[in-house]
Coordinates of C-alpha atoms in Angstrom, one line a residue:
Chain A
X11 CA -69.0 86.9 -7.5
X12 CA -65.9 89.0 -6.9
X13 CA -65.0 88.5 -10.7
X14 CA -68.4 89.8 -11.7
X15 CA -68.1 93.0 -9.9
X16 CA -64.6 93.5 -11.1
X17 CA -65.9 92.9 -14.5
X18 CA -68.8 95.1 -14.0
X19 CA -66.5 98.2 -12.6
X20 CA -64.4 97.7 -15.6
X21 CA -67.3 97.9 -18.3
X22 CA -69.4 100.4 -16.6
X23 CA -66.8 102.2 -14.4
X24 CA -65.3 104.8 -16.8
X25 CA -68.4 106.1 -17.6
X26 CA -69.3 107.1 -14.0
X27 CA -65.5 108.4 -13.8
X28 CA -65.5 112.3 -14.4
X29 CA -62.1 111.8 -15.8
X30 CA -60.9 110.9 -19.0
X31 CA -58.3 108.2 -19.2
X32 CA -56.1 110.3 -21.5
X33 CA -56.7 113.9 -20.5
X34 CA -53.5 115.4 -18.6
X35 CA -53.7 117.8 -15.6
X36 CA -50.2 118.6 -14.9
X37 CA -51.1 120.9 -11.9
X38 CA -52.0 117.9 -10.3
X39 CA -49.4 116.1 -11.6
X40 CA -48.3 112.8 -9.0
X41 CA -51.0 113.8 -6.4
X42 CA -51.5 111.3 -3.6
X43 CA -54.9 109.6 -3.3
X44 CA -57.6 111.8 -2.2
X45 CA -61.4 112.4 -2.1
X46 CA -61.2 113.9 -5.5
X47 CA -58.6 111.5 -6.9
X48 CA -59.2 108.3 -5.0
X49 CA -55.9 106.4 -6.2
X50 CA -54.2 109.5 -6.6
X51 CA -52.9 110.9 -10.4
X52 CA -49.7 109.6 -12.2
X53 CA -47.1 112.0 -13.2
X54 CA -48.6 113.1 -16.2
X55 CA -51.7 114.4 -13.7
X56 CA -54.4 111.6 -15.0
X57 CA -56.6 110.0 -12.5
X58 CA -55.3 106.6 -11.5
X59 CA -58.8 104.9 -10.9
X60 CA -60.0 105.9 -14.2
X61 CA -56.8 104.5 -15.8
X62 CA -57.1 101.2 -13.3
X63 CA -60.8 100.8 -15.1
X64 CA -59.8 101.5 -18.8
X65 CA -56.7 98.8 -18.2
X66 CA -59.0 96.2 -16.8
X67 CA -60.7 96.2 -19.7
X68 CA -58.0 95.6 -22.0
X69 CA -56.6 92.8 -19.7
X70 CA -59.7 91.0 -19.3
X71 CA -60.4 91.3 -23.0
X72 CA -57.0 89.8 -23.2
X73 CA -57.4 87.1 -20.6
X74 CA -60.8 86.4 -22.3
X75 CA -59.8 86.3 -25.6
X76 CA -56.8 84.5 -25.7
X77 CA -58.3 81.9 -23.7
X78 CA -61.0 81.7 -26.3
X79 CA -58.1 81.1 -28.7
X80 CA -56.7 78.4 -26.4
X81 CA -59.7 76.5 -25.8
X82 CA -60.5 76.4 -29.6
X83 CA -57.2 74.7 -30.4
X84 CA -57.2 72.6 -27.3
X85 CA -60.5 71.0 -27.4
X86 CA -60.1 70.5 -31.1
X87 CA -56.9 68.9 -30.2
X88 CA -57.8 67.1 -27.4
X89 CA -60.9 66.0 -29.0
X90 CA -59.4 64.9 -32.2
X91 CA -56.7 62.9 -30.5
X92 CA -59.1 60.9 -28.1
X93 CA -61.6 60.2 -30.6
X94 CA -59.1 58.5 -33.2
X95 CA -57.3 57.3 -30.5
X96 CA -54.8 54.5 -30.9
X97 CA -51.2 55.1 -32.9
X98 CA -52.4 58.8 -33.7
X99 CA -53.5 59.6 -29.9
X100 CA -50.0 58.3 -29.1
X101 CA -48.2 60.5 -31.2
X102 CA -50.4 63.6 -30.6
X103 CA -50.1 63.5 -27.3
X104 CA -46.5 63.2 -27.2
X105 CA -46.2 66.0 -29.3
X106 CA -48.2 68.0 -26.4
X107 CA -45.9 66.4 -23.8
X108 CA -42.5 67.4 -26.1
X109 CA -44.2 71.2 -26.5
X110 CA -44.5 71.6 -22.6
X111 CA -40.3 71.9 -22.9
X112 CA -40.6 75.1 -25.4
X113 CA -39.4 78.1 -24.4
X114 CA -43.0 79.6 -25.5
X115 CA -41.9 83.1 -23.9
X116 CA -38.9 83.5 -26.3
X117 CA -41.2 82.7 -28.8
X118 CA -44.1 85.4 -28.2
X119 CA -41.2 87.8 -27.4
X120 CA -40.0 87.6 -30.9
X121 CA -43.3 87.5 -32.5
X122 CA -44.0 90.7 -30.8
X123 CA -41.2 92.1 -32.0
X124 CA -41.8 91.0 -35.4
X125 CA -45.1 92.4 -36.0
X126 CA -47.0 96.0 -35.6
X127 CA -48.0 95.5 -32.2
X128 CA -51.6 95.0 -31.8
X129 CA -53.8 93.4 -29.5
X130 CA -55.3 90.6 -31.9
X131 CA -51.5 89.9 -32.4
X132 CA -51.1 89.3 -28.2
X133 CA -53.9 87.1 -27.7
X134 CA -53.5 85.0 -30.5
X135 CA -50.0 84.8 -29.6
X136 CA -50.8 83.6 -26.1
X137 CA -53.6 81.8 -27.0
X138 CA -51.4 79.7 -29.6
X139 CA -49.3 78.5 -26.3
X140 CA -51.4 78.0 -23.7
X141 CA -53.9 75.2 -25.3
X142 CA -51.2 72.3 -23.9
X143 CA -53.1 71.7 -20.8
X144 CA -56.8 71.9 -21.8
X145 CA -55.9 69.6 -25.0
X146 CA -54.7 67.1 -22.3
X147 CA -57.7 67.2 -20.0
X148 CA -60.5 67.3 -23.0
X149 CA -58.6 64.2 -24.7
X150 CA -58.9 62.5 -21.3
X151 CA -62.3 63.3 -20.6
X152 CA -63.1 62.0 -24.5
X153 CA -61.6 58.9 -23.9
X154 CA -63.8 58.4 -21.0
X155 CA -66.8 59.3 -23.0
X156 CA -66.0 57.3 -26.0
X157 CA -66.8 54.0 -24.5
X158 CA -70.6 54.7 -23.5
X159 CA -73.4 53.2 -25.3
X160 CA -74.6 56.8 -26.9
X161 CA -71.4 57.1 -28.6
X162 CA -71.4 53.5 -29.8
X163 CA -75.3 53.6 -31.0
X164 CA -73.9 57.2 -33.2
X165 CA -71.4 54.9 -34.6
X166 CA -73.8 52.1 -35.3
X167 CA -76.2 54.2 -37.1
X168 CA -73.3 55.3 -39.3
X169 CA -72.7 58.9 -38.2
X170 CA -69.7 60.6 -39.4
X171 CA -66.5 61.7 -37.5
X172 CA -67.3 65.6 -37.3
X173 CA -71.0 65.2 -36.4
X174 CA -69.8 62.8 -33.3
X175 CA -67.2 65.4 -32.3
X176 CA -69.3 68.5 -32.4
X177 CA -72.8 67.0 -31.6
X178 CA -72.6 64.1 -29.5
X179 CA -69.2 64.6 -27.5
X180 CA -68.9 68.3 -27.6
X181 CA -71.7 69.1 -25.1
X182 CA -70.3 66.1 -22.9
X183 CA -66.9 68.1 -22.5
X184 CA -68.1 71.7 -22.3
X185 CA -68.4 71.9 -18.5
X186 CA -64.8 70.6 -17.9
X187 CA -63.9 73.3 -20.6
X188 CA -65.4 76.0 -18.6
X189 CA -63.6 75.0 -15.3
X190 CA -59.9 74.8 -17.1
X191 CA -61.1 77.8 -19.3
X192 CA -61.4 79.9 -16.2
X193 CA -58.2 78.5 -14.7
X194 CA -56.8 79.5 -17.9
X195 CA -57.9 82.9 -17.7
X196 CA -55.7 84.0 -14.7
X197 CA -52.8 82.4 -16.3
X198 CA -52.9 84.3 -19.7
X199 CA -53.4 87.7 -17.8
X200 CA -50.1 87.1 -15.8
X201 CA -48.6 86.3 -19.4
X202 CA -50.0 89.4 -20.9
X203 CA -48.9 91.6 -17.8
X204 CA -45.5 90.0 -17.9
X205 CA -45.0 91.1 -21.6
X206 CA -46.5 94.9 -20.8
X207 CA -44.3 94.6 -17.9
X208 CA -41.2 93.8 -20.1
X209 CA -42.5 96.8 -22.6
X210 CA -43.9 94.2 -25.1
X211 CA -47.2 93.9 -24.7
X212 CA -49.6 96.7 -24.7
X213 CA -48.4 100.3 -26.0
X214 CA -48.8 103.6 -24.7
X215 CA -51.1 105.6 -24.6
X216 CA -53.3 102.3 -24.1
X217 CA -52.9 100.7 -20.5
X218 CA -53.5 97.2 -19.3
X219 CA -52.8 96.6 -15.8
X220 CA -49.4 94.9 -16.8
X221 CA -48.2 98.5 -18.1
X222 CA -49.5 100.5 -15.2
X223 CA -48.0 98.2 -12.6
X224 CA -44.4 98.4 -14.5
X225 CA -45.0 102.5 -14.5
X226 CA -45.7 102.1 -10.9
X227 CA -42.7 99.9 -10.4
X228 CA -40.5 102.3 -12.2
X229 CA -41.6 105.0 -9.7
X230 CA -41.7 103.2 -6.5
X231 CA -39.4 105.1 -4.4
X232 CA -41.8 108.5 -4.8
X233 CA -45.1 107.3 -6.0
X234 CA -45.8 104.1 -4.3
X235 CA -49.7 104.6 -4.7
X236 CA -49.4 104.1 -8.3
X237 CA -48.0 100.7 -7.7
X238 CA -50.4 100.0 -5.2
X239 CA -53.6 101.0 -6.9
X240 CA -53.1 98.9 -10.1
X241 CA -51.8 96.0 -8.4
X242 CA -54.7 95.7 -6.0
X243 CA -56.9 95.1 -8.8
X244 CA -54.7 93.1 -10.6
X245 CA -54.2 90.8 -7.7
X246 CA -57.8 90.5 -6.4
X247 CA -59.0 89.8 -9.8
X248 CA -56.6 86.7 -10.0
X249 CA -57.8 85.5 -7.0
X250 CA -61.3 86.1 -7.7
X251 CA -60.9 84.2 -11.0
X252 CA -58.6 81.2 -9.2
X253 CA -61.2 80.6 -6.4
X254 CA -63.9 80.7 -9.1
X255 CA -61.9 77.8 -11.2
X256 CA -61.1 76.1 -8.2
X257 CA -64.5 75.9 -6.5
X258 CA -65.9 74.8 -9.7
X259 CA -63.5 72.1 -10.4
X260 CA -64.0 70.8 -6.7
X261 CA -67.9 70.8 -7.2
X262 CA -67.4 68.8 -10.1
X263 CA -64.9 66.1 -9.1
X264 CA -66.4 63.5 -7.4
X265 CA -63.3 62.3 -5.8
X266 CA -62.4 64.9 -3.1
X267 CA -65.1 64.6 -0.6
X268 CA -65.2 67.2 1.8
Chain B
X264 CA -33.5 52.0 -18.8
X265 CA -30.6 52.5 -21.6
X266 CA -33.2 52.3 -24.1
X267 CA -35.3 54.9 -22.1
X268 CA -32.3 57.2 -22.1
X269 CA -31.5 56.8 -25.4
X270 CA -35.0 57.6 -26.4
X271 CA -35.0 60.5 -24.1
X272 CA -31.9 61.9 -25.4
X273 CA -32.8 61.9 -28.9
X274 CA -36.0 63.4 -28.1
X275 CA -34.1 66.5 -26.2
X276 CA -32.0 67.1 -29.3
X277 CA -34.9 67.1 -31.6
X278 CA -36.8 69.9 -29.1
X279 CA -33.1 71.7 -29.3
X280 CA -33.0 71.6 -32.7
X281 CA -36.7 72.7 -33.3
X282 CA -36.0 75.7 -31.0
X283 CA -33.1 76.5 -33.0
X284 CA -34.9 76.7 -36.5
X285 CA -38.3 78.0 -35.0
X286 CA -35.8 81.0 -33.3
X287 CA -34.2 81.3 -36.8
X288 CA -37.6 81.5 -38.5
X289 CA -39.3 83.8 -36.2
X290 CA -36.0 86.1 -36.3
X291 CA -35.9 86.0 -40.4
X292 CA -39.6 86.7 -40.8
X293 CA -39.1 90.1 -38.9
X294 CA -38.6 93.0 -40.3
X295 CA -35.3 94.5 -39.8
X296 CA -31.8 92.9 -39.2
X297 CA -28.9 93.0 -36.9
X298 CA -27.2 95.8 -39.0
X299 CA -29.9 97.6 -39.9
X300 CA -30.4 100.3 -37.5
X301 CA -31.9 103.8 -37.0
X302 CA -28.3 105.0 -37.6
X303 CA -27.6 105.1 -41.5
X304 CA -24.8 102.8 -42.0
X305 CA -23.4 103.1 -45.3
X306 CA -24.8 100.6 -48.0
X307 CA -21.1 99.0 -48.4
X308 CA -20.5 98.9 -45.1
X309 CA -23.4 97.0 -44.4
X310 CA -23.2 95.0 -47.3
X311 CA -19.5 94.0 -45.8
X312 CA -20.7 92.9 -42.1
X313 CA -23.6 91.2 -43.7
X314 CA -20.8 89.2 -45.7
X315 CA -18.4 88.8 -42.9
X316 CA -21.4 87.2 -40.8
X317 CA -22.7 85.2 -43.8
X318 CA -26.5 87.3 -44.0
X319 CA -26.2 87.5 -47.5
X320 CA -26.6 83.9 -48.2
X321 CA -29.9 82.2 -48.8
X322 CA -31.4 81.4 -45.7
X323 CA -31.3 77.7 -45.8
X324 CA -27.3 78.2 -46.1
X325 CA -27.6 80.2 -43.1
X326 CA -29.6 78.1 -41.5
X327 CA -27.5 75.1 -42.1
X328 CA -24.4 76.8 -40.9
X329 CA -25.9 78.0 -37.8
X330 CA -26.9 74.3 -37.1
X331 CA -23.9 72.9 -37.9
X332 CA -22.0 75.1 -35.5
X333 CA -24.3 74.7 -32.6
X334 CA -24.0 70.7 -33.2
X335 CA -20.0 70.9 -32.9
X336 CA -20.5 73.2 -30.3
X337 CA -18.6 75.7 -32.3
X338 CA -20.5 78.8 -30.7
X339 CA -20.7 81.8 -32.9
X340 CA -20.1 85.6 -32.4
X341 CA -22.9 87.6 -31.3
X342 CA -24.1 90.1 -33.7
X343 CA -24.5 92.7 -31.0
X344 CA -21.6 92.6 -28.9
X345 CA -18.7 92.4 -31.6
X346 CA -16.2 89.7 -31.0
X347 CA -17.6 87.9 -28.0
X348 CA -19.1 84.5 -28.6
X349 CA -22.4 83.6 -27.5
X350 CA -21.0 81.0 -25.1
X351 CA -19.0 83.2 -23.4
X352 CA -21.8 85.7 -22.9
X353 CA -24.1 82.9 -21.8
X354 CA -20.8 81.5 -19.0
X355 CA -21.2 85.4 -17.9
X356 CA -24.6 85.7 -17.0
X357 CA -25.7 82.1 -16.3
X358 CA -24.2 81.9 -12.8
X359 CA -26.2 85.1 -11.7
X360 CA -29.4 83.5 -12.3
X361 CA -28.3 80.2 -11.3
X362 CA -27.4 81.8 -7.8
X363 CA -30.6 83.3 -7.6
X364 CA -32.5 80.7 -8.7
X365 CA -31.3 78.1 -7.1
X366 CA -31.9 80.0 -3.6
X367 CA -35.6 80.8 -4.8
X368 CA -35.9 77.2 -5.4
X369 CA -34.5 76.3 -1.8
X370 CA -36.4 78.9 0.1
X371 CA -39.7 77.5 -1.9
X372 CA -39.1 74.1 -0.9
X373 CA -38.1 75.0 2.6
X374 CA -41.7 77.3 3.1
X375 CA -43.5 75.2 0.7
X376 CA -43.2 71.7 1.8
X377 CA -43.8 71.9 5.5
X378 CA -46.7 74.3 4.6
X379 CA -48.3 71.8 2.5
X380 CA -47.8 68.8 4.7
X381 CA -49.4 70.2 7.6
X382 CA -51.8 71.4 5.7
X383 CA -52.5 67.7 3.8
X384 CA -52.3 65.9 7.3
X385 CA -54.8 68.0 8.8
X386 CA -57.5 69.0 6.1
X387 CA -60.0 71.7 6.8
X388 CA -58.3 72.2 10.2
X389 CA -57.2 76.1 11.0
X390 CA -53.6 75.6 10.2
X391 CA -54.6 74.1 6.8
X392 CA -57.1 77.0 6.2
X393 CA -54.2 79.6 7.1
X394 CA -51.5 78.0 5.1
X395 CA -54.0 77.4 1.8
X396 CA -55.1 81.0 2.1
X397 CA -51.9 82.0 2.0
X398 CA -50.8 80.0 -0.8
X399 CA -53.9 81.1 -2.5
X400 CA -52.8 84.7 -1.9
X401 CA -49.2 84.0 -3.5
X402 CA -50.4 82.3 -6.6
X403 CA -52.1 85.6 -7.0
X404 CA -49.3 87.9 -6.6
X405 CA -47.0 87.7 -9.6
X406 CA -43.3 88.5 -9.8
X407 CA -44.1 91.8 -11.7
X408 CA -46.0 93.0 -8.3
X409 CA -44.5 91.3 -5.4
X410 CA -40.8 92.2 -7.0
X411 CA -41.1 95.9 -6.3
X412 CA -42.8 95.6 -3.2
X413 CA -40.2 93.3 -1.6
X414 CA -37.4 95.9 -3.4
X415 CA -39.6 98.9 -1.8
X416 CA -40.1 96.8 1.8
X417 CA -36.7 95.9 2.4
X418 CA -34.6 97.9 0.4
X419 CA -35.7 101.1 0.5
X420 CA -37.6 101.5 3.7
X421 CA -35.7 99.0 5.7
X422 CA -32.5 99.8 3.9
X423 CA -31.4 96.3 4.9
X424 CA -30.4 95.3 1.4
X425 CA -29.3 96.8 -2.0
X426 CA -31.8 97.4 -4.8
X427 CA -30.5 97.0 -8.1
X428 CA -27.3 95.7 -9.4
X429 CA -25.0 92.8 -8.8
X430 CA -22.3 94.5 -6.5
X431 CA -22.5 93.3 -3.2
X432 CA -22.4 89.7 -1.8
X433 CA -25.7 89.7 -0.6
X434 CA -27.9 90.8 -3.7
X435 CA -29.2 87.8 -4.3
X436 CA -31.4 87.9 -1.4
X437 CA -34.1 90.0 -2.6
X438 CA -34.4 88.4 -5.9
X439 CA -34.4 84.9 -4.5
X440 CA -37.0 85.8 -1.8
X441 CA -39.5 87.2 -4.4
X442 CA -39.5 84.2 -6.4
X443 CA -39.2 81.8 -3.6
X444 CA -42.2 83.2 -2.0
X445 CA -44.4 83.2 -5.1
X446 CA -43.3 79.5 -6.1
X447 CA -43.5 78.2 -2.3
X448 CA -47.3 79.0 -2.7
X449 CA -47.5 76.3 -5.8
X450 CA -45.4 73.7 -4.1
X451 CA -47.2 74.1 -0.9
X452 CA -50.5 73.6 -2.6
X453 CA -49.1 70.8 -4.8
X454 CA -47.9 69.0 -1.6
X455 CA -51.0 69.1 0.1
X456 CA -53.1 68.0 -2.9
X457 CA -50.4 65.0 -3.3
X458 CA -50.8 63.7 0.7
X459 CA -54.8 64.3 0.4
X460 CA -54.7 61.8 -2.8
X461 CA -52.4 59.3 -1.2
X462 CA -53.8 59.2 2.2
X463 CA -57.1 57.7 1.1
X464 CA -55.7 55.1 -0.8
X465 CA -56.2 51.3 0.2
X466 CA -52.3 50.6 1.2
X467 CA -52.6 53.4 3.5
X468 CA -55.2 51.8 5.1
X469 CA -53.2 48.7 5.1
X470 CA -50.3 50.4 7.0
X471 CA -52.9 51.4 9.5
X472 CA -54.4 48.2 10.0
X473 CA -50.9 46.8 10.7
X474 CA -50.6 49.0 13.7
X475 CA -48.1 51.3 12.0
X476 CA -47.9 54.7 13.5
X477 CA -48.8 57.6 12.1
X478 CA -45.5 59.3 11.7
X479 CA -44.0 56.0 10.0
X480 CA -47.6 55.7 7.7
X481 CA -46.7 59.7 6.3
X482 CA -42.6 59.2 6.2
X483 CA -42.4 55.3 4.9
X484 CA -45.6 55.4 2.5
X485 CA -47.6 58.4 1.9
X486 CA -44.5 61.0 1.1
X487 CA -42.9 59.0 -1.6
X488 CA -46.0 59.2 -3.8
X489 CA -47.1 62.3 -2.6
X490 CA -44.4 63.9 -3.9
X491 CA -44.6 63.0 -7.5
X492 CA -47.0 66.1 -8.4
X493 CA -44.5 68.2 -7.1
X494 CA -41.4 66.5 -8.8
X495 CA -43.5 66.8 -12.0
X496 CA -43.7 70.9 -11.7
X497 CA -40.6 71.4 -10.6
X498 CA -38.6 70.1 -13.7
X499 CA -39.7 72.7 -15.9
X500 CA -39.7 75.2 -12.7
X501 CA -36.2 74.3 -11.7
X502 CA -35.1 75.3 -15.6
X503 CA -36.8 78.3 -15.7
X504 CA -35.8 79.5 -12.4
X505 CA -32.1 78.8 -13.0
X506 CA -32.0 80.5 -16.2
X507 CA -33.6 83.5 -14.6
X508 CA -37.0 85.2 -14.6
X509 CA -37.3 88.2 -16.8
X510 CA -39.3 90.0 -14.6
X511 CA -37.5 89.8 -11.5
X512 CA -33.9 90.2 -13.1
X513 CA -35.6 93.5 -14.7
X514 CA -36.6 94.8 -11.2
X515 CA -33.7 94.3 -9.7
X516 CA -31.2 95.3 -12.2
X517 CA -29.2 91.6 -12.4
X518 CA -26.9 90.8 -15.1
X519 CA -28.4 87.2 -15.7
X520 CA -29.5 85.3 -18.7
X521 CA -33.0 86.3 -18.1
X522 CA -32.4 89.8 -19.8
X523 CA -30.4 88.4 -23.3
X524 CA -34.0 86.9 -23.9
X525 CA -35.8 90.3 -24.5
X526 CA -32.6 92.3 -25.5
X527 CA -31.7 89.4 -28.0
X528 CA -35.1 89.3 -29.7
X529 CA -35.2 93.1 -29.8
X530 CA -31.7 93.7 -31.1
X531 CA -32.4 91.4 -34.0
X532 CA -29.3 89.5 -32.6
X533 CA -30.0 85.6 -34.2
X534 CA -27.5 83.9 -32.9
X535 CA -27.8 85.2 -29.0
X536 CA -31.4 84.7 -29.4
X537 CA -30.8 80.8 -30.7
X538 CA -28.2 80.1 -27.8
X539 CA -30.0 81.4 -25.0
X540 CA -33.3 79.7 -26.4
X541 CA -31.5 76.4 -27.0
X542 CA -29.8 76.5 -23.6
X543 CA -33.0 77.1 -21.9
X544 CA -34.8 73.8 -23.7
X545 CA -31.8 71.6 -23.0
X546 CA -32.0 72.9 -19.7
X547 CA -35.4 71.8 -19.6
X548 CA -35.0 68.5 -21.3
X549 CA -32.1 67.8 -18.8
X550 CA -34.5 68.5 -15.4
X551 CA -37.6 66.5 -17.3
X552 CA -35.1 63.5 -17.4
X553 CA -34.2 63.8 -14.0
X554 CA -37.6 64.3 -12.6
X555 CA -38.5 60.7 -14.5
X556 CA -35.9 59.0 -13.3
X557 CA -36.4 59.9 -9.7
X558 CA -39.8 59.1 -10.2
X559 CA -39.1 55.6 -11.6
X560 CA -37.2 55.2 -8.5
X561 CA -40.1 56.5 -6.2
X562 CA -42.8 54.7 -7.6
X563 CA -41.8 51.2 -9.6
X564 CA -45.1 51.1 -11.4
X565 CA -44.2 54.1 -13.5
X566 CA -41.0 52.4 -14.7
X567 CA -38.6 53.5 -17.4
X568 CA -41.2 53.9 -20.5

């Protein structure tokens, strides 16, 4: 519920705001929260609430897009490993185990210094490193599914490998993919915020929540509201997403009986 | 056991080598180079510099050269900090990160394990709800938010500690507290989950049936197994904490190892980036190995495979 609220706020909020994200009003620079500017203004006189809502769009966009990339890689990898099974499966999962030991943060940092900074790069880069858990979960699910009769039947009819994957297995793993997807989104958003915090993610004048928090942290001595406003939005979104994922998982996990 | 160790060490070497190669590849693919700065270096000076560092050779020669150097621990100089070996830079900054990291690890365990245990032993009680509520908040409080807040409250408002720099002997407190609080939330959740999973198993019922006291059941039978998820989680986390957090080191201006990840990448300091990445990967492999050995001792069913 809370997440839907944040989503709607970020989608529609900017239209309702009387201020622009980029227009500066130096007369009003760094004013404290008031009735006119609910979260105050930053050092260039921009309305913080408006910037937070626009930033939320970017943060959520990155979070969702990178999760889609990660899910795509993870689901494909996990399903193929699980369905082939045997030696191939063992090797593919060993690779995943080994990849867990990689310092991906450094690779992503290198990637962001390599190319022209863009949103696409950021979510592809993050997506390319966040698929490991998804692959594991999906593979486990496929291992359990492929012993069931309907897969045997499909095989008996001579159904092709791709067809079994896409038509018979995919619909059955989609539930668990959604659950782990919703748990991946907050992780990705933290990743993006960390990059932006270090100045390697979203570049000004665009601002994600990570950028806003980093600006706020820099001026925390004099203008604490510049940190607290964006931080409150960011943390509550993470909270909503985590509780959503947790409760979905609990609802579908038969072992945990409350 | 011996076979297990050998396989794992080989795997670790493979990972470190892969990290070196990938880092080198990414750095090479990036536009610009260590000596291509905005300042116009005369062409012949740059050519000399590049020749000195072997940058004029084809990439495979350079890569082979780097790999040979790292393999024989004949660590190269940093491209950025002239005349300083990358080993020396790591040796200088690692103690800072390790001090902050180990204190953070201790804080997270001291807070997280009891909280998780209380919650797991009395599920759905008030204590459980409080502990898990706090843990959920902690999970949603990334260090880039908590760090500045901790700095503001304890440093600027209460004036208990310095904020920024590594000058006085208690400068580790605030960064460690930030990281420790965050990780204690994950630890508490894992301990609770582990306990809940173990306490419903048959051998616990058997222990109860034999008339073992509740304390003995938890201490002797349940805790060992309940620690498994935590142990698994702690391997990479310990390595990450010891090698320094980018964010916390930025917030508190610590001269730790974390800063070098970023600056080396931005400065095209190939050798430093490779060394820091390899160091981190080696630590992760080492901790994962430790975790697996510990697990095999705690749960003989896992064994050394």
